[in-house]
Amino acid sequence: MPELSSEELQEIYTFAVQLGKDAGDLLMSFARARWSDNRYSVQAVVEKDSAVDIVTKADEDVEAFIKTSIEKRFPTHKFIGEETYSKGASRDYLIGDDPTWCIDPLDGTVNYTHLFPMFCVSIGFVLNGKPTIGVINAPFLNQRFSACKGQGAWLNETQRLPLVRNPIPPMPAQAPGGCVFSCEWGKDRKDRPDGNMHRKVESFVNMAAEVGGRGGRGGMVHGIRSLGSATLDLAYIAMGSFDIWWEGGCWEWDVSAGIAIVEEAGGLITTANPPEDYQHVPIEDVQLGSRLYLAIRPAGPSATETGRQTQERVVREVWYRVRNLDYNRPGV
Amino acid sequence: MPELSSEELQEIYTFAVQLGKDAGDLLMSFARARWSDNRYSVQAVVEKDSAVDIVTKADEDVEAFIKTSIEKRFPTHKFIGEETYSKGASRDYLIGDDPTWCIDPLDGTVNYTHLFPMFCVSIGFVLNGKPTIGVINAPFLNQRFSACKGQGAWLNETQRLPLVRNPIPPMPAQAPGGCVFSCEWGKDRKDRPDGNMHRKVESFVNMAAEVGGRGGRGGMVHGIRSLGSATLDLAYIAMGSFDIWWEGGCWEWDVSAGIAIVEEAGGLITTANPPEDYQHVPIEDVQLGSRLYLAIRPAGPSATETGRQTQERVVREVWYRVRNLDYNRPGV
């Protein structure tokens, strides 16, 4: 397995943080152009393609900028980007042990198209198959999130994450009660009882409903949020603002930076789909390319449990309330 | 009916913008205290009260600051604030023709409790029963929204709203296809088939589902967003980022500033509940205290319709897909 010295890792991290800033500036300059130049108007973009799967020119240009910058600085590293991948024929999982950049030039494309500020650039660096460095920049929010294994997770390079940390609170005793639950409707809107939309909605309603409702599955979460960006969902899990994020269907470039940041902040990420013996199975780290994700915010100990125990308790409470989602891929 | 000169109105507007900045700073200083002082930790706040209806100390202190500032500067004006009102026994609608400030010191309380940045202070000034000035400050986002009747709507006092305005695009021809639909799950989570939660979810699913699905009601919206702040939902309607916001259950202090800003930006706001002859009735302006709101973003003309016609078309498309919500109040 390839090894990097701590100096090499630090060099890559410093480069990634600056790359995130520059790419975010570029993304924002395209956005600003759209409110002074009609060629980039929301209407023009929406009508050029199908209603939900829009790829803007910004997407392609920012990916090219990131790819070129990485190739120049680290010519031996591998590169997987959303745009490049989407144009290929294969849907295989391509990340091995080699140093690999896994990036999404624009996550939250629908938001970007409509100029809703919840969009970002996502830059992940994966080593030995594990997300090791993550940089997320949401330029319209002026919020940047970053982490490198062993160095903590940060907001705008200065504020350590999670925000509340003296001490970091445990997951609530009554969880999912008291929790902010983050989830996305996604693009699969087929009106079939067994389709992903109905599986998701049934799960959302279980999490939302009063305790005692839904045949005992009511979770009475504190709030339900849908931002339209998997990457920013993970960033707010790392910040401690969201307690639970449950999602299927996104790809490794949507989550590689976010996973690095969440794990470095002390969060837990496992699979969205409940295993058969979900109350007792050991809870395993998520597979990066699995397309099924359940993230729990960083948590400290309570009087009776370790922080990890409070997180695992919440994982099982979520698994009790959600349906299996139907996403898969070759090679994972 | 009371009249104000344009100089008086300008004086009030200038005061309101500064008040919004100061109140937002105060709100943010309480938030920052929570990530350095355990007495204000998320856990402490969540456990002190019921899971969904938390009132923080910040709420009360910021309202007191706003109230005192207004009383000092405009002693003859009336004042309605969320905190003050909630402590009273009456749920009557109290806004008449007199100059009245209608404010929410903290909208998005659940977000604030969890330190998710989508919270804000909302300052509305209502004259002759109509929202006339609105100031919304989301200090953790560094985004301020403001408007005064006749002077346009603004982001951070410098960027006119909506953002895309050369020209302002019409609502999409295939709407609600192509639209970002903003909605909230709210606090009423009773698991009754005819309760508000199920009425809302059925409506959300209609808006989300593929065209042709849901017995012809599938709207295939471009995206569904839930921020947990009615005030910011309206701010992003004014910005043009959200196309449709549909909600029941919030109160006049949640929406008075937002309505002023949306209307001044060129948006349309009417009732959430479909009238009986919803395809043909004239579309009336919303009643401020009705607790039922449907907002459509600012829109310009298409080749065949005026901007207003494109908005009214979307109102009827939404009414076709949503159920009546069960919120009411005395006096409206």
PDB file of N, CA, C and O in Angstrom, chain A residues 43, chain B residues 162 164-165 167-172 265-266 297-311 313:
ATOM      1  N   GLN A  43     -33.533  30.801 -16.704  1.00  0.00           N
ATOM      2  CA  GLN A  43     -34.451  30.294 -17.713  1.00  0.00           C
ATOM      3  C   GLN A  43     -33.692  29.580 -18.835  1.00  0.00           C
ATOM      4  O   GLN A  43     -34.039  28.465 -19.232  1.00  0.00           O
TER       5      GLN A  43
ATOM      6  N   PRO B 162     -35.027  40.591  -7.809  1.00  0.00           N
ATOM      7  CA  PRO B 162     -34.327  39.302  -7.852  1.00  0.00           C
ATOM      8  C   PRO B 162     -32.951  39.442  -8.499  1.00  0.00           C
ATOM      9  O   PRO B 162     -32.675  40.409  -9.213  1.00  0.00           O
ATOM     10  N   VAL B 164     -31.453  37.698 -10.975  1.00  0.00           N
ATOM     11  CA  VAL B 164     -31.453  37.673 -12.445  1.00  0.00           C
ATOM     12  C   VAL B 164     -32.554  38.612 -12.929  1.00  0.00           C
ATOM     13  O   VAL B 164     -33.733  38.393 -12.670  1.00  0.00           O
ATOM     14  N   ARG B 165     -32.171  39.704 -13.626  1.00  0.00           N
ATOM     15  CA  ARG B 165     -33.143  40.757 -13.901  1.00  0.00           C
ATOM     16  C   ARG B 165     -32.907  41.465 -15.232  1.00  0.00           C
ATOM     17  O   ARG B 165     -33.428  42.554 -15.440  1.00  0.00           O
ATOM     18  N   PRO B 167     -33.383  40.201 -18.762  1.00  0.00           N
ATOM     19  CA  PRO B 167     -34.589  40.571 -18.013  1.00  0.00           C
ATOM     20  C   PRO B 167     -34.902  39.552 -16.920  1.00  0.00           C
ATOM     21  O   PRO B 167     -34.238  38.518 -16.824  1.00  0.00           O
ATOM     22  N   ILE B 168     -35.929  39.850 -16.113  1.00  0.00           N
ATOM     23  CA  ILE B 168     -36.417  38.866 -15.142  1.00  0.00           C
ATOM     24  C   ILE B 168     -37.132  37.773 -15.915  1.00  0.00           C
ATOM     25  O   ILE B 168     -38.041  38.053 -16.696  1.00  0.00           O
ATOM     26  N   PRO B 169     -36.725  36.500 -15.750  1.00  0.00           N
ATOM     27  CA  PRO B 169     -37.346  35.432 -16.550  1.00  0.00           C
ATOM     28  C   PRO B 169     -38.801  35.170 -16.134  1.00  0.00           C
ATOM     29  O   PRO B 169     -39.145  35.342 -14.967  1.00  0.00           O
ATOM     30  N   PRO B 170     -39.627  34.745 -17.084  1.00  0.00           N
ATOM     31  CA  PRO B 170     -40.991  34.329 -16.745  1.00  0.00           C
ATOM     32  C   PRO B 170     -40.954  33.037 -15.941  1.00  0.00           C
ATOM     33  O   PRO B 170     -39.921  32.373 -15.877  1.00  0.00           O
ATOM     34  N   MET B 171     -42.077  32.659 -15.331  1.00  0.00           N
ATOM     35  CA  MET B 171     -42.159  31.324 -14.749  1.00  0.00           C
ATOM     36  C   MET B 171     -42.088  30.318 -15.905  1.00  0.00           C
ATOM     37  O   MET B 171     -42.572  30.586 -17.012  1.00  0.00           O
ATOM     38  N   PRO B 172     -41.463  29.139 -15.662  1.00  0.00           N
ATOM     39  CA  PRO B 172     -41.288  28.168 -16.757  1.00  0.00           C
ATOM     40  C   PRO B 172     -42.624  27.778 -17.388  1.00  0.00           C
ATOM     41  O   PRO B 172     -43.638  27.669 -16.700  1.00  0.00           O
ATOM     42  N   ALA B 265     -40.004  43.038  -4.646  1.00  0.00           N
ATOM     43  CA  ALA B 265     -39.167  42.421  -5.693  1.00  0.00           C
ATOM     44  C   ALA B 265     -39.990  42.034  -6.920  1.00  0.00           C
ATOM     45  O   ALA B 265     -39.426  41.757  -7.982  1.00  0.00           O
ATOM     46  N   GLY B 266     -41.316  41.992  -6.765  1.00  0.00           N
ATOM     47  CA  GLY B 266     -42.176  41.613  -7.891  1.00  0.00           C
ATOM     48  C   GLY B 266     -42.794  40.236  -7.759  1.00  0.00           C
ATOM     49  O   GLY B 266     -43.371  39.723  -8.722  1.00  0.00           O
ATOM     50  N   ARG B 297     -42.155  33.496  -7.085  1.00  0.00           N
ATOM     51  CA  ARG B 297     -41.047  34.440  -7.279  1.00  0.00           C
ATOM     52  C   ARG B 297     -41.394  35.525  -8.301  1.00  0.00           C
ATOM     53  O   ARG B 297     -42.319  35.354  -9.106  1.00  0.00           O
ATOM     54  N   PRO B 298     -40.625  36.618  -8.285  1.00  0.00           N
ATOM     55  CA  PRO B 298     -40.771  37.647  -9.325  1.00  0.00           C
ATOM     56  C   PRO B 298     -40.626  37.027 -10.711  1.00  0.00           C
ATOM     57  O   PRO B 298     -39.801  36.125 -10.902  1.00  0.00           O
ATOM     58  N   ALA B 299     -41.428  37.495 -11.658  1.00  0.00           N
ATOM     59  CA  ALA B 299     -41.399  36.919 -13.008  1.00  0.00           C
ATOM     60  C   ALA B 299     -41.633  38.018 -14.041  1.00  0.00           C
ATOM     61  O   ALA B 299     -42.440  38.923 -13.826  1.00  0.00           O
ATOM     62  N   GLY B 300     -40.920  37.917 -15.135  1.00  0.00           N
ATOM     63  CA  GLY B 300     -41.122  38.837 -16.253  1.00  0.00           C
ATOM     64  C   GLY B 300     -41.988  38.183 -17.323  1.00  0.00           C
ATOM     65  O   GLY B 300     -42.403  37.029 -17.188  1.00  0.00           O
ATOM     66  N   PRO B 301     -42.276  38.911 -18.384  1.00  0.00           N
ATOM     67  CA  PRO B 301     -43.147  38.399 -19.442  1.00  0.00           C
ATOM     68  C   PRO B 301     -42.464  37.315 -20.283  1.00  0.00           C
ATOM     69  O   PRO B 301     -41.237  37.302 -20.430  1.00  0.00           O
ATOM     70  N   SER B 302     -43.280  36.404 -20.817  1.00  0.00           N
ATOM     71  CA  SER B 302     -42.814  35.473 -21.852  1.00  0.00           C
ATOM     72  C   SER B 302     -43.291  36.022 -23.197  1.00  0.00           C
ATOM     73  O   SER B 302     -43.836  37.127 -23.270  1.00  0.00           O
ATOM     74  N   ALA B 303     -43.125  35.246 -24.251  1.00  0.00           N
ATOM     75  CA  ALA B 303     -43.576  35.709 -25.571  1.00  0.00           C
ATOM     76  C   ALA B 303     -45.097  35.874 -25.615  1.00  0.00           C
ATOM     77  O   ALA B 303     -45.618  36.690 -26.392  1.00  0.00           O
ATOM     78  N   THR B 304     -45.806  35.115 -24.786  1.00  0.00           N
ATOM     79  CA  THR B 304     -47.268  35.092 -24.895  1.00  0.00           C
ATOM     80  C   THR B 304     -48.008  35.544 -23.637  1.00  0.00           C
ATOM     81  O   THR B 304     -49.227  35.657 -23.648  1.00  0.00           O
ATOM     82  N   GLU B 305     -47.309  35.761 -22.533  1.00  0.00           N
ATOM     83  CA  GLU B 305     -47.970  36.124 -21.274  1.00  0.00           C
ATOM     84  C   GLU B 305     -47.239  37.271 -20.598  1.00  0.00           C
ATOM     85  O   GLU B 305     -46.024  37.429 -20.770  1.00  0.00           O
ATOM     86  N   THR B 306     -47.977  38.044 -19.783  1.00  0.00           N
ATOM     87  CA  THR B 306     -47.308  38.988 -18.890  1.00  0.00           C
ATOM     88  C   THR B 306     -46.657  38.198 -17.757  1.00  0.00           C
ATOM     89  O   THR B 306     -46.988  37.035 -17.522  1.00  0.00           O
ATOM     90  N   GLY B 307     -45.751  38.863 -17.028  1.00  0.00           N
ATOM     91  CA  GLY B 307     -45.131  38.214 -15.875  1.00  0.00           C
ATOM     92  C   GLY B 307     -46.179  37.754 -14.883  1.00  0.00           C
ATOM     93  O   GLY B 307     -46.138  36.630 -14.374  1.00  0.00           O
ATOM     94  N   ARG B 308     -47.142  38.618 -14.601  1.00  0.00           N
ATOM     95  CA  ARG B 308     -48.217  38.284 -13.660  1.00  0.00           C
ATOM     96  C   ARG B 308     -49.012  37.066 -14.146  1.00  0.00           C
ATOM     97  O   ARG B 308     -49.386  36.202 -13.349  1.00  0.00           O
ATOM     98  N   GLN B 309     -49.247  36.998 -15.443  1.00  0.00           N
ATOM     99  CA  GLN B 309     -49.969  35.825 -15.969  1.00  0.00           C
ATOM    100  C   GLN B 309     -49.174  34.537 -15.744  1.00  0.00           C
ATOM    101  O   GLN B 309     -49.757  33.496 -15.425  1.00  0.00           O
ATOM    102  N   THR B 310     -47.853  34.615 -15.931  1.00  0.00           N
ATOM    103  CA  THR B 310     -47.068  33.391 -15.695  1.00  0.00           C
ATOM    104  C   THR B 310     -47.139  32.995 -14.227  1.00  0.00           C
ATOM    105  O   THR B 310     -47.209  31.815 -13.894  1.00  0.00           O
ATOM    106  N   GLN B 311     -47.151  33.993 -13.329  1.00  0.00           N
ATOM    107  CA  GLN B 311     -47.251  33.681 -11.891  1.00  0.00           C
ATOM    108  C   GLN B 311     -48.615  33.073 -11.558  1.00  0.00           C
ATOM    109  O   GLN B 311     -48.705  32.083 -10.824  1.00  0.00           O
ATOM    110  N   ARG B 313     -50.628  31.485 -13.486  1.00  0.00           N
ATOM    111  CA  ARG B 313     -50.686  30.121 -14.015  1.00  0.00           C
ATOM    112  C   ARG B 313     -50.073  29.132 -13.022  1.00  0.00           C
ATOM    113  O   ARG B 313     -50.620  28.047 -12.774  1.00  0.00           O
TER     114      ARG B 313
END
